[in-house]
mmCIF file of C-alpha atoms and ligand atoms in Angstrom:
data_model
loop_
_atom_site.group_PDB
_atom_site.id
_atom_site.type_symbol
_atom_site.label_atom_id
_atom_site.label_comp_id
_atom_site.label_asym_id
_atom_site.label_seq_id
_atom_site.Cartn_x
_atom_site.Cartn_y
_atom_site.Cartn_z
ATOM 1 C CA MET A 830 68.162 102.242 78.214
ATOM 2 C CA THR A 831 68.269 102.434 73.460
ATOM 3 C CA ARG A 832 70.646 104.295 72.143
ATOM 4 C CA VAL A 833 69.173 105.997 69.608
ATOM 5 C CA GLU A 834 72.375 108.591 68.537
ATOM 6 C CA ALA A 835 75.469 106.462 66.641
ATOM 7 C CA ASP A 836 78.940 105.957 68.062
ATOM 8 C CA SER A 837 80.858 109.525 67.236
ATOM 9 C CA CYS A 838 83.916 108.970 69.380
ATOM 10 C CA PRO A 839 86.380 110.843 67.182
ATOM 11 C CA GLY A 840 89.394 109.090 66.335
ATOM 12 C CA VAL A 841 92.640 110.189 63.767
ATOM 13 C CA LEU A 842 90.479 109.036 59.988
ATOM 14 C CA ARG A 843 87.359 110.597 61.816
ATOM 15 C CA LEU A 844 86.774 113.739 62.663
ATOM 16 C CA HIS A 845 84.735 115.150 65.043
ATOM 17 C CA GLU A 846 83.483 118.460 63.813
ATOM 18 C CA ALA A 847 83.805 121.067 66.916
ATOM 19 C CA ALA A 848 82.561 124.058 67.330
ATOM 20 C CA ASP A 849 85.866 125.453 66.535
ATOM 21 C CA GLY A 850 86.941 122.875 63.829
ATOM 22 C CA PRO A 851 87.810 119.220 63.072
ATOM 23 C CA LEU A 852 88.892 117.708 66.404
ATOM 24 C CA ALA A 853 91.288 114.714 65.690
ATOM 25 C CA ARG A 854 91.493 112.072 69.516
ATOM 26 C CA ILE A 855 95.036 110.021 69.058
ATOM 27 C CA ARG A 856 94.597 106.956 71.252
ATOM 28 C CA LEU A 857 98.293 106.195 73.480
ATOM 29 C CA PRO A 858 97.671 102.508 75.057
ATOM 30 C CA GLY A 859 98.871 103.712 78.551
ATOM 31 C CA GLY A 860 99.473 107.099 78.143
ATOM 32 C CA ARG A 861 102.831 106.430 76.901
ATOM 33 C CA LEU A 862 105.203 108.518 74.155
ATOM 34 C CA ARG A 863 107.933 108.448 73.376
ATOM 35 C CA ALA A 864 110.266 111.557 72.985
ATOM 36 C CA ASP A 865 110.326 111.554 69.184
ATOM 37 C CA GLN A 866 106.558 110.876 69.159
ATOM 38 C CA LEU A 867 106.019 114.302 71.257
ATOM 39 C CA GLN A 868 108.229 116.320 68.765
ATOM 40 C CA VAL A 869 106.133 114.424 66.482
ATOM 41 C CA LEU A 870 102.783 115.769 68.470
ATOM 42 C CA ALA A 871 104.054 118.787 69.093
ATOM 43 C CA GLU A 872 104.832 119.974 65.212
ATOM 44 C CA ALA A 873 101.628 118.949 63.942
ATOM 45 C CA ALA A 874 99.923 120.704 66.399
ATOM 46 C CA ARG A 875 100.823 123.990 65.964
ATOM 47 C CA ASP A 876 101.593 123.386 61.370
ATOM 48 C CA LEU A 877 97.817 121.522 61.565
ATOM 49 C CA GLY A 878 95.880 121.889 64.435
ATOM 50 C CA ASP A 879 95.696 125.293 67.047
ATOM 51 C CA GLY A 880 99.309 124.576 68.114
ATOM 52 C CA ALA A 881 97.919 123.114 72.096
ATOM 53 C CA ILE A 882 98.083 119.157 72.330
ATOM 54 C CA GLU A 883 94.953 117.986 75.219
ATOM 55 C CA VAL A 884 95.530 115.718 77.516
ATOM 56 C CA THR A 885 92.220 113.854 77.954
ATOM 57 C CA SER A 886 90.896 111.768 80.747
ATOM 58 C CA ARG A 887 91.971 108.429 79.650
ATOM 59 C CA GLY A 888 95.288 109.026 78.961
ATOM 60 C CA ASN A 889 95.074 109.901 75.587
ATOM 61 C CA VAL A 890 95.500 113.478 73.298
ATOM 62 C CA GLN A 891 92.897 116.125 71.268
ATOM 63 C CA LEU A 892 94.627 118.262 67.984
ATOM 64 C CA ARG A 893 91.804 120.857 67.930
ATOM 65 C CA ARG A 894 90.949 122.817 64.681
ATOM 66 C CA ILE A 895 92.808 120.565 61.865
ATOM 67 C CA ARG A 896 93.507 122.415 59.161
ATOM 68 C CA ASP A 897 94.818 119.337 56.660
ATOM 69 C CA ALA A 898 93.541 115.551 57.822
ATOM 70 C CA ALA A 899 95.157 113.668 55.413
ATOM 71 C CA ALA A 900 98.646 115.258 55.995
ATOM 72 C CA LEU A 901 97.820 114.641 59.821
ATOM 73 C CA ALA A 902 97.443 110.584 59.309
ATOM 74 C CA GLU A 903 100.582 110.491 57.503
ATOM 75 C CA ARG A 904 102.426 112.038 59.938
ATOM 76 C CA LEU A 905 100.612 110.513 62.817
ATOM 77 C CA ALA A 906 101.703 106.600 61.433
ATOM 78 C CA GLY A 907 104.960 107.700 60.461
ATOM 79 C CA ALA A 908 105.528 108.054 63.976
ATOM 80 C CA ASP A 909 103.646 104.755 65.283
ATOM 81 C CA LEU A 910 100.838 106.929 66.368
ATOM 82 C CA LEU A 911 98.564 105.366 63.899
ATOM 83 C CA PRO A 912 99.379 101.448 64.103
ATOM 84 C CA SER A 913 95.972 100.259 63.194
ATOM 85 C CA PRO A 914 93.716 101.824 61.136
ATOM 86 C CA THR A 915 90.683 99.541 61.835
ATOM 87 C CA HIS A 916 91.252 99.673 65.598
ATOM 88 C CA GLU A 917 92.331 103.146 66.032
ATOM 89 C CA ARG A 918 89.217 104.315 68.090
ATOM 90 C CA VAL A 919 89.012 101.068 70.356
ATOM 91 C CA ARG A 920 92.816 100.861 72.017
ATOM 92 C CA ASN A 921 91.438 103.100 74.943
ATOM 93 C CA ILE A 922 94.255 101.227 77.854
ATOM 94 C CA LEU A 923 94.792 102.792 80.916
ATOM 95 C CA ALA A 924 97.645 101.602 83.069
ATOM 96 C CA SER A 925 98.964 102.428 86.451
ATOM 97 C CA PRO A 926 101.702 105.597 85.628
ATOM 98 C CA LEU A 927 104.289 104.910 88.137
ATOM 99 C CA SER A 928 104.275 101.173 87.589
ATOM 100 C CA GLY A 929 107.702 99.642 87.534
ATOM 101 C CA LEU A 930 109.098 102.722 88.641
ATOM 102 C CA VAL A 931 107.910 103.695 91.883
ATOM 103 C CA GLY A 932 106.083 101.667 94.795
ATOM 104 C CA GLY A 933 103.246 99.090 93.293
ATOM 105 C CA LEU A 934 102.609 95.055 93.380
ATOM 106 C CA THR A 935 104.010 94.133 90.208
ATOM 107 C CA ASP A 936 104.782 96.352 86.742
ATOM 108 C CA VAL A 937 102.156 96.494 84.532
ATOM 109 C CA ARG A 938 104.248 98.254 82.065
ATOM 110 C CA GLU A 939 104.635 94.946 79.932
ATOM 111 C CA LEU A 940 101.282 94.116 79.903
ATOM 112 C CA VAL A 941 99.990 97.433 77.859
ATOM 113 C CA PRO A 942 101.515 96.646 74.362
ATOM 114 C CA GLN A 943 100.311 92.630 74.622
ATOM 115 C CA LEU A 944 96.967 93.750 75.477
ATOM 116 C CA ASP A 945 97.452 96.237 72.574
ATOM 117 C CA ALA A 946 98.485 93.790 69.951
ATOM 118 C CA ALA A 947 95.867 91.747 71.412
ATOM 119 C CA LEU A 948 93.167 94.149 70.685
ATOM 120 C CA ARG A 949 94.387 94.959 67.252
ATOM 121 C CA ALA A 950 94.611 91.733 66.213
ATOM 122 C CA ALA A 951 90.632 90.793 66.602
ATOM 123 C CA PRO A 952 88.980 91.943 64.004
ATOM 124 C CA ALA A 953 85.586 92.229 65.614
ATOM 125 C CA LEU A 954 86.835 94.002 68.262
ATOM 126 C CA ALA A 955 87.558 96.740 65.426
ATOM 127 C CA GLU A 956 83.849 97.526 66.055
ATOM 128 C CA LEU A 957 83.763 97.815 69.592
ATOM 129 C CA PRO A 958 82.108 101.049 71.054
ATOM 130 C CA GLY A 959 84.899 104.211 70.894
ATOM 131 C CA ARG A 960 83.872 104.161 74.801
ATOM 132 C CA VAL A 961 85.350 101.139 76.194
ATOM 133 C CA LEU A 962 88.417 101.246 78.359
ATOM 134 C CA PHE A 963 90.084 98.925 79.638
ATOM 135 C CA THR A 964 92.533 98.958 82.634
ATOM 136 C CA LEU A 965 95.756 97.244 84.277
ATOM 137 C CA ASP A 966 96.069 98.665 87.320
ATOM 138 C CA ASP A 967 99.783 97.583 89.724
ATOM 139 C CA GLY A 968 97.862 97.161 93.020
ATOM 140 C CA ARG A 969 98.488 100.306 94.535
ATOM 141 C CA GLY A 970 94.825 100.905 93.100
ATOM 142 C CA ASP A 971 95.374 104.064 91.059
ATOM 143 C CA ILE A 972 93.143 103.325 88.081
ATOM 144 C CA SER A 973 90.716 100.089 89.052
ATOM 145 C CA GLY A 974 88.505 102.674 90.528
ATOM 146 C CA LEU A 975 88.507 104.923 87.066
ATOM 147 C CA GLY A 976 85.037 103.266 85.640
ATOM 148 C CA GLY A 977 87.216 100.843 83.322
ATOM 149 C CA ASP A 978 84.679 98.308 81.145
ATOM 150 C CA PHE A 979 87.597 95.468 81.243
ATOM 151 C CA GLY A 980 90.794 95.286 83.773
ATOM 152 C CA GLY A 981 92.821 93.707 85.753
ATOM 153 C CA HIS A 982 94.214 94.111 89.373
ATOM 154 C CA ALA A 983 98.095 93.298 90.449
ATOM 155 C CA VAL A 984 96.951 91.114 93.566
ATOM 156 C CA GLY A 985 100.223 88.850 94.276
ATOM 157 C CA GLU A 986 100.939 86.964 91.797
ATOM 158 C CA ASP A 987 97.444 87.262 90.084
ATOM 159 C CA TYR A 988 94.833 89.750 89.288
ATOM 160 C CA ALA A 989 91.404 90.453 90.487
ATOM 161 C CA LEU A 990 89.283 90.473 86.818
ATOM 162 C CA LEU A 991 87.449 93.935 87.569
ATOM 163 C CA LEU A 992 84.165 93.865 84.987
ATOM 164 C CA GLY A 993 82.444 96.767 83.938
ATOM 165 C CA GLY A 994 84.625 98.866 87.021
ATOM 166 C CA ARG A 995 84.302 96.581 89.593
ATOM 167 C CA ASP A 996 86.248 93.693 91.388
ATOM 168 C CA SER A 997 84.155 90.236 89.448
ATOM 169 C CA GLY A 998 85.902 88.058 93.160
ATOM 170 C CA ILE A 999 87.448 86.461 89.833
ATOM 171 C CA ARG A 1000 91.257 85.939 89.725
ATOM 172 C CA VAL A 1001 93.072 85.098 86.799
ATOM 173 C CA PRO A 1002 96.746 84.451 86.632
ATOM 174 C CA SER A 1003 99.123 87.170 84.902
ATOM 175 C CA ALA A 1004 99.937 85.110 82.035
ATOM 176 C CA GLN A 1005 96.348 85.049 80.821
ATOM 177 C CA LEU A 1006 95.486 88.740 81.742
ATOM 178 C CA VAL A 1007 95.745 89.691 78.377
ATOM 179 C CA ALA A 1008 93.678 86.320 76.930
ATOM 180 C CA VAL A 1009 90.525 86.488 79.043
ATOM 181 C CA LEU A 1010 90.286 90.582 79.137
ATOM 182 C CA ILE A 1011 90.165 89.934 74.944
ATOM 183 C CA ALA A 1012 87.315 87.420 75.896
ATOM 184 C CA ALA A 1013 85.039 89.154 77.676
ATOM 185 C CA ALA A 1014 85.980 92.240 75.371
ATOM 186 C CA HIS A 1015 84.541 89.716 72.488
ATOM 187 C CA GLU A 1016 81.325 88.128 74.625
ATOM 188 C CA PHE A 1017 80.387 92.054 75.567
ATOM 189 C CA GLN A 1018 80.267 92.757 71.616
ATOM 190 C CA SER A 1019 78.023 89.182 71.389
ATOM 191 C CA VAL A 1020 75.416 90.266 74.451
ATOM 192 C CA ARG A 1021 75.320 94.274 74.238
ATOM 193 C CA GLY A 1022 72.659 94.970 71.336
ATOM 194 C CA GLU A 1023 72.917 98.759 71.747
ATOM 195 C CA GLN A 1024 74.566 99.526 74.975
ATOM 196 C CA TRP A 1025 78.543 100.931 74.393
ATOM 197 C CA ARG A 1026 79.439 100.191 78.463
ATOM 198 C CA LEU A 1027 79.215 96.800 80.614
ATOM 199 C CA HIS A 1028 77.579 98.402 82.871
ATOM 200 C CA GLU A 1029 74.533 99.565 81.099
ATOM 201 C CA ILE A 1030 73.932 96.139 80.228
ATOM 202 C CA PRO A 1031 72.012 94.105 83.205
ATOM 203 C CA ASP A 1032 74.150 91.533 84.939
ATOM 204 C CA GLY A 1033 76.226 91.957 82.000
ATOM 205 C CA SER A 1034 79.557 91.370 83.932
ATOM 206 C CA GLY A 1035 77.490 88.067 85.472
ATOM 207 C CA ARG A 1036 76.198 86.673 82.129
ATOM 208 C CA ILE A 1037 80.355 87.591 80.808
ATOM 209 C CA ALA A 1038 81.937 85.394 83.456
ATOM 210 C CA ALA A 1039 79.398 82.959 82.619
ATOM 211 C CA ALA A 1040 80.188 82.964 79.313
ATOM 212 C CA LEU A 1041 83.867 82.434 80.162
ATOM 213 C CA SER A 1042 83.058 79.671 82.711
ATOM 214 C CA LEU A 1043 84.866 81.824 85.143
ATOM 215 C CA GLU A 1044 83.447 81.655 88.765
ATOM 216 C CA PRO A 1045 84.863 83.957 91.664
ATOM 217 C CA THR A 1046 86.746 82.894 93.950
ATOM 218 C CA ALA A 1047 87.816 85.766 96.500
ATOM 219 C CA ASP A 1048 85.444 88.331 97.985
ATOM 220 C CA PRO A 1049 85.428 91.379 95.587
ATOM 221 C CA LEU A 1050 88.072 94.153 96.119
ATOM 222 C CA GLU A 1051 85.825 98.092 96.693
ATOM 223 C CA PHE A 1052 88.010 100.830 94.939
ATOM 224 C CA THR A 1053 87.642 104.111 94.860
ATOM 225 C CA ALA A 1054 89.000 106.897 92.677
ATOM 226 C CA PRO A 1055 92.460 107.808 93.451
ATOM 227 C CA GLN A 1056 92.145 111.736 95.001
ATOM 228 C CA ASP A 1057 96.529 111.872 94.574
ATOM 229 C CA ILE A 1058 97.774 112.376 91.373
ATOM 230 C CA PRO A 1059 101.982 111.772 90.473
ATOM 231 C CA ILE A 1060 103.109 115.204 90.864
ATOM 232 C CA GLY A 1061 106.958 116.727 92.141
ATOM 233 C CA TRP A 1062 109.579 114.605 92.162
ATOM 234 C CA PHE A 1063 110.266 110.620 92.610
ATOM 235 C CA ASP A 1064 112.995 108.837 93.297
ATOM 236 C CA GLN A 1065 112.923 105.760 90.787
ATOM 237 C CA GLN A 1066 113.891 101.774 92.444
ATOM 238 C CA ASP A 1067 116.019 101.922 89.510
ATOM 239 C CA GLY A 1068 118.498 104.956 91.192
ATOM 240 C CA LEU A 1069 116.782 107.236 88.619
ATOM 241 C CA VAL A 1070 114.505 110.017 88.937
ATOM 242 C CA SER A 1071 111.117 110.680 87.543
ATOM 243 C CA LEU A 1072 109.303 113.866 87.896
ATOM 244 C CA GLY A 1073 105.406 114.234 87.592
ATOM 245 C CA ALA A 1074 103.902 117.197 85.967
ATOM 246 C CA GLY A 1075 100.326 119.039 86.143
ATOM 247 C CA VAL A 1076 99.124 120.219 82.544
ATOM 248 C CA PRO A 1077 97.304 123.326 83.791
ATOM 249 C CA LEU A 1078 93.721 122.299 82.334
ATOM 250 C CA GLY A 1079 94.832 120.184 80.389
ATOM 251 C CA SER A 1080 96.607 122.363 77.300
ATOM 252 C CA LEU A 1081 100.073 121.718 76.608
ATOM 253 C CA PRO A 1082 101.087 124.390 73.770
ATOM 254 C CA ALA A 1083 103.861 122.987 71.605
ATOM 255 C CA ARG A 1084 106.525 124.536 72.233
ATOM 256 C CA THR A 1085 106.235 123.192 75.806
ATOM 257 C CA ALA A 1086 105.783 119.841 74.457
ATOM 258 C CA GLU A 1087 108.759 120.496 72.223
ATOM 259 C CA PHE A 1088 111.268 121.303 75.450
ATOM 260 C CA LEU A 1089 110.167 117.800 76.771
ATOM 261 C CA ALA A 1090 110.603 115.729 73.788
ATOM 262 C CA ALA A 1091 114.192 117.378 73.426
ATOM 263 C CA VAL A 1092 114.444 115.902 77.191
ATOM 264 C CA ASP A 1093 114.843 112.798 75.173
ATOM 265 C CA ARG A 1094 113.231 110.064 78.342
ATOM 266 C CA PRO A 1095 109.913 108.337 78.245
ATOM 267 C CA ILE A 1096 107.003 110.259 79.048
ATOM 268 C CA VAL A 1097 103.355 108.630 80.463
ATOM 269 C CA LEU A 1098 100.311 110.565 80.261
ATOM 270 C CA THR A 1099 98.138 110.088 82.706
ATOM 271 C CA PRO A 1100 93.861 110.549 83.426
ATOM 272 C CA TRP A 1101 94.233 113.417 85.524
ATOM 273 C CA ARG A 1102 95.935 115.488 82.757
ATOM 274 C CA SER A 1103 99.429 115.251 84.168
ATOM 275 C CA LEU A 1104 102.700 113.862 82.936
ATOM 276 C CA VAL A 1105 105.641 111.819 84.226
ATOM 277 C CA LEU A 1106 108.611 112.224 83.037
ATOM 278 C CA SER A 1107 111.105 109.645 83.514
ATOM 279 C CA ASP A 1108 114.865 108.287 84.096
ATOM 280 C CA MET A 1109 116.340 110.938 84.657
ATOM 281 C CA ASP A 1110 119.619 111.620 86.835
ATOM 282 C CA GLU A 1111 119.017 114.088 89.461
ATOM 283 C CA TRP A 1112 120.870 117.063 87.475
ATOM 284 C CA THR A 1113 118.582 116.527 84.119
ATOM 285 C CA ALA A 1114 115.863 116.164 86.354
ATOM 286 C CA GLU A 1115 116.921 119.752 88.313
ATOM 287 C CA GLN A 1116 116.964 121.670 84.525
ATOM 288 C CA VAL A 1117 113.563 119.963 83.609
ATOM 289 C CA VAL A 1118 112.134 121.608 87.048
ATOM 290 C CA ARG A 1119 113.975 124.637 86.259
ATOM 291 C CA VAL A 1120 113.088 125.450 82.835
ATOM 292 C CA LEU A 1121 109.787 123.932 82.643
ATOM 293 C CA ALA A 1122 108.263 125.424 85.907
ATOM 294 C CA PRO A 1123 108.391 128.848 84.130
ATOM 295 C CA MET A 1124 106.917 127.523 80.827
ATOM 296 C CA GLY A 1125 103.905 126.503 83.220
ATOM 297 C CA LEU A 1126 103.769 122.563 84.241
ATOM 298 C CA ILE A 1127 102.954 121.996 87.635
ATOM 299 C CA PHE A 1128 105.401 120.465 89.528
ATOM 300 C CA ASP A 1129 104.059 122.075 93.384
ATOM 301 C CA ALA A 1130 101.603 119.500 94.993
ATOM 302 C CA ALA A 1131 99.699 122.468 96.249
ATOM 303 C CA SER A 1132 99.272 124.140 93.231
ATOM 304 C CA PRO A 1133 95.554 125.224 92.818
ATOM 305 C CA TRP A 1134 95.901 124.157 89.330
ATOM 306 C CA LEU A 1135 95.924 120.388 89.761
ATOM 307 C CA LEU A 1136 91.798 121.171 91.564
ATOM 308 C CA VAL A 1137 90.750 122.598 88.079
ATOM 309 C CA SER A 1138 89.373 120.707 85.673
ATOM 310 C CA ALA A 1139 86.902 122.131 83.044
ATOM 311 C CA CYS A 1140 84.836 121.140 79.440
ATOM 312 C CA ALA A 1141 85.886 122.379 76.145
ATOM 313 C CA GLY A 1142 83.681 124.868 76.398
ATOM 314 C CA ARG A 1143 83.854 128.222 73.888
ATOM 315 C CA PRO A 1144 84.879 128.318 71.198
ATOM 316 C CA GLY A 1145 85.192 124.437 70.856
ATOM 317 C CA CYS A 1146 81.692 123.172 72.013
ATOM 318 C CA ALA A 1147 78.237 125.164 70.421
ATOM 319 C CA LYS A 1148 76.139 124.046 73.793
ATOM 320 C CA SER A 1149 78.174 125.946 75.890
ATOM 321 C CA HIS A 1150 76.917 128.989 77.411
ATOM 322 C CA THR A 1151 80.318 130.925 77.964
ATOM 323 C CA ASP A 1152 84.373 130.264 77.646
ATOM 324 C CA VAL A 1153 84.044 128.317 80.919
ATOM 325 C CA ARG A 1154 88.165 127.291 80.231
ATOM 326 C CA ALA A 1155 88.936 131.442 80.413
ATOM 327 C CA ASP A 1156 86.409 131.603 83.348
ATOM 328 C CA ALA A 1157 88.410 129.012 85.064
ATOM 329 C CA ALA A 1158 91.941 129.950 84.546
ATOM 330 C CA ALA A 1159 90.780 133.732 85.941
ATOM 331 C CA ALA A 1160 88.924 131.587 89.297
ATOM 332 C CA VAL A 1161 92.609 130.983 89.491
ATOM 333 C CA THR A 1162 95.041 133.189 88.745
ATOM 334 C CA GLU A 1163 92.990 135.623 90.948
ATOM 335 C CA GLY A 1164 92.992 132.812 94.047
ATOM 336 C CA ARG A 1165 89.592 131.844 94.394
ATOM 337 C CA VAL A 1166 90.294 128.459 93.748
ATOM 338 C CA LEU A 1167 90.815 127.609 97.516
ATOM 339 C CA PRO A 1168 92.556 125.117 99.547
ATOM 340 C CA ALA A 1169 90.368 121.516 99.972
ATOM 341 C CA THR A 1170 90.544 122.025 103.552
ATOM 342 C CA THR A 1171 88.550 126.184 103.249
ATOM 343 C CA ASP A 1172 84.697 124.948 104.927
ATOM 344 C CA GLN A 1173 82.141 125.974 102.602
ATOM 345 C CA ALA A 1174 79.348 124.278 103.952
ATOM 346 C CA ALA A 1175 77.201 127.548 103.541
ATOM 347 C CA LEU A 1176 77.098 127.031 100.009
ATOM 348 C CA ASP A 1177 73.961 127.375 98.253
ATOM 349 C CA ASP A 1178 73.588 125.854 95.102
ATOM 350 C CA THR A 1179 70.184 127.105 93.749
ATOM 351 C CA ALA A 1180 71.770 130.736 93.013
ATOM 352 C CA PRO A 1181 72.843 131.722 90.510
ATOM 353 C CA VAL A 1182 76.675 133.438 89.979
ATOM 354 C CA ALA A 1183 78.571 136.073 88.108
ATOM 355 C CA PRO A 1184 82.329 134.113 86.721
ATOM 356 C CA ASP A 1185 84.605 136.523 88.394
ATOM 357 C CA SER A 1186 82.059 135.847 92.154
ATOM 358 C CA VAL A 1187 82.712 131.954 91.822
ATOM 359 C CA ALA A 1188 85.157 131.012 94.703
ATOM 360 C CA VAL A 1189 84.902 127.402 95.566
ATOM 361 C CA ALA A 1190 87.713 124.707 97.663
ATOM 362 C CA GLY A 1191 88.650 121.606 96.993
ATOM 363 C CA ARG A 1192 88.432 119.690 93.005
ATOM 364 C CA GLN A 1193 86.298 121.501 91.438
ATOM 365 C CA HIS A 1194 84.715 120.651 87.188
ATOM 366 C CA TRP A 1195 83.635 123.861 85.148
ATOM 367 C CA SER A 1196 81.174 122.667 82.328
ATOM 368 C CA GLY A 1197 79.357 125.380 80.299
ATOM 369 C CA CYS A 1198 76.311 123.430 80.496
ATOM 370 C CA GLU A 1199 74.748 120.519 82.096
ATOM 371 C CA ARG A 1200 75.797 117.755 80.430
ATOM 372 C CA ARG A 1201 79.611 118.645 82.587
ATOM 373 C CA CYS A 1202 81.887 116.413 79.828
ATOM 374 C CA GLY A 1203 85.224 115.201 81.425
ATOM 375 C CA ARG A 1204 84.048 115.567 85.076
ATOM 376 C CA PRO A 1205 86.666 113.147 86.767
ATOM 377 C CA LYS A 1206 85.622 110.612 89.359
ATOM 378 C CA GLY A 1207 85.468 111.044 92.874
ATOM 379 C CA ALA A 1208 84.427 114.330 95.605
ATOM 380 C CA VAL A 1209 84.535 116.860 92.771
ATOM 381 C CA ALA A 1210 82.384 120.276 93.277
ATOM 382 C CA ASP A 1211 80.595 120.969 89.545
ATOM 383 C CA ILE A 1212 80.880 124.476 88.438
ATOM 384 C CA VAL A 1213 78.210 124.688 85.526
ATOM 385 C CA ALA A 1214 77.296 127.542 83.626
ATOM 386 C CA GLY A 1215 73.643 128.382 82.346
ATOM 387 C CA SER A 1216 72.866 131.469 80.570
ATOM 388 C CA ASP A 1217 72.300 133.150 83.583
ATOM 389 C CA GLY A 1218 76.126 132.768 85.535
ATOM 390 C CA TYR A 1219 76.991 129.577 86.990
ATOM 391 C CA ARG A 1220 75.655 127.101 89.734
ATOM 392 C CA VAL A 1221 78.190 125.951 92.051
ATOM 393 C CA THR A 1222 77.237 122.221 93.662
ATOM 394 C CA PRO A 1223 79.632 121.670 96.058
ATOM 395 C CA LEU A 1224 81.695 118.576 96.531
ATOM 396 C CA ARG A 1225 79.789 115.326 95.634
ATOM 397 C CA ASN A 1226 80.927 112.010 94.683
ATOM 398 C CA GLU A 1227 80.158 110.571 91.285
HETATM 399 S S1 LIG B 2319 79.477 119.940 79.031
HETATM 400 FE FE1 LIG B 2319 78.156 120.839 78.152
HETATM 401 S S2 LIG B 2319 79.431 122.741 76.685
HETATM 402 FE FE2 LIG B 2319 80.874 121.363 77.775
HETATM 403 S S3 LIG B 2319 81.923 120.132 76.107
HETATM 404 FE FE3 LIG B 2319 80.240 119.421 77.080
HETATM 405 S S4 LIG B 2319 78.585 119.403 75.801
HETATM 406 FE FE4 LIG B 2319 80.097 121.151 75.599
#
């Protein structure tokens, strides 16, 4: 496949001209945010954007309808949220959100800033496509199935080296993992031509392993996209508490974000459009649920909101046939998002359905057109708008 269009991934210094106005995407390696950084994002969303912080499927955030790009860049730089003008769009790093707090084989938290710093220190990697994704999985298997380009998956003392989203069979000591990932990214730059992702290059993984003189030594592990996301109360290994909270349709109002920031604890944004607030005592965690659940954050793992995702739709995207987010929200509030156990074998995916007649069971992604932007990995039903209504495709693995 030869690309004809340029890589147009937005950042802070290069905004995307969306149908509803300029859009900024801010990279947060590992989804990690300090409370003061969340406060800065909330104020920027309210003062310079549309009043909400969008959480993306890579644990990054977006601000829409930016009125003053220079003021936004200045505010973000002052909060360490724009540490590298040259590399801002390539700092795409996913890491296990609960790592070091609950479960997992190891703690990958220290690897995130190490990998980020190594990326930013490599001038040639400033030219990586903005779609390239690095992954760090602490062995629990929550991140490795999400289709990264270069990743490490903890297996005992070592890491399995993931190339193009698959285990290469190569094992790397943890002390060498960052250097190997950076070397693999350099090699990708030299062979990729016009391609944006490693899996798009014929035998790309094999070519990179050969160039780095790395040999498989183990049977490759298989990874799938996780179905369970961390929601609710988690007792940490150190006796403190983490809370996992869903963000309905990934849109966090600035006021809710300010309440979260006021808790003054570390925050991790997840690739499932949720967040983890950690390091609280029990009393604080109880107050957070008491205050933030009525403001819309989801602490109940059985909530139908957690089954639903949606693309931008109208008014943000000119290609959209309709306001899919409003239709998806109505399906939730009107009880038309059904439990995953509901039998829907008879669904007919050829007939268009009116918005208020869509009633689908289990994980579902609503899209304003056939491109299906932001569709989660794994078994998901597709609900796609057309000129004559929505077409529903039952659960399908992609
Ligand atoms: S799926 Fe279509 S309508 Fe939705 S954001 Fe993508 S291009 Fe726009």
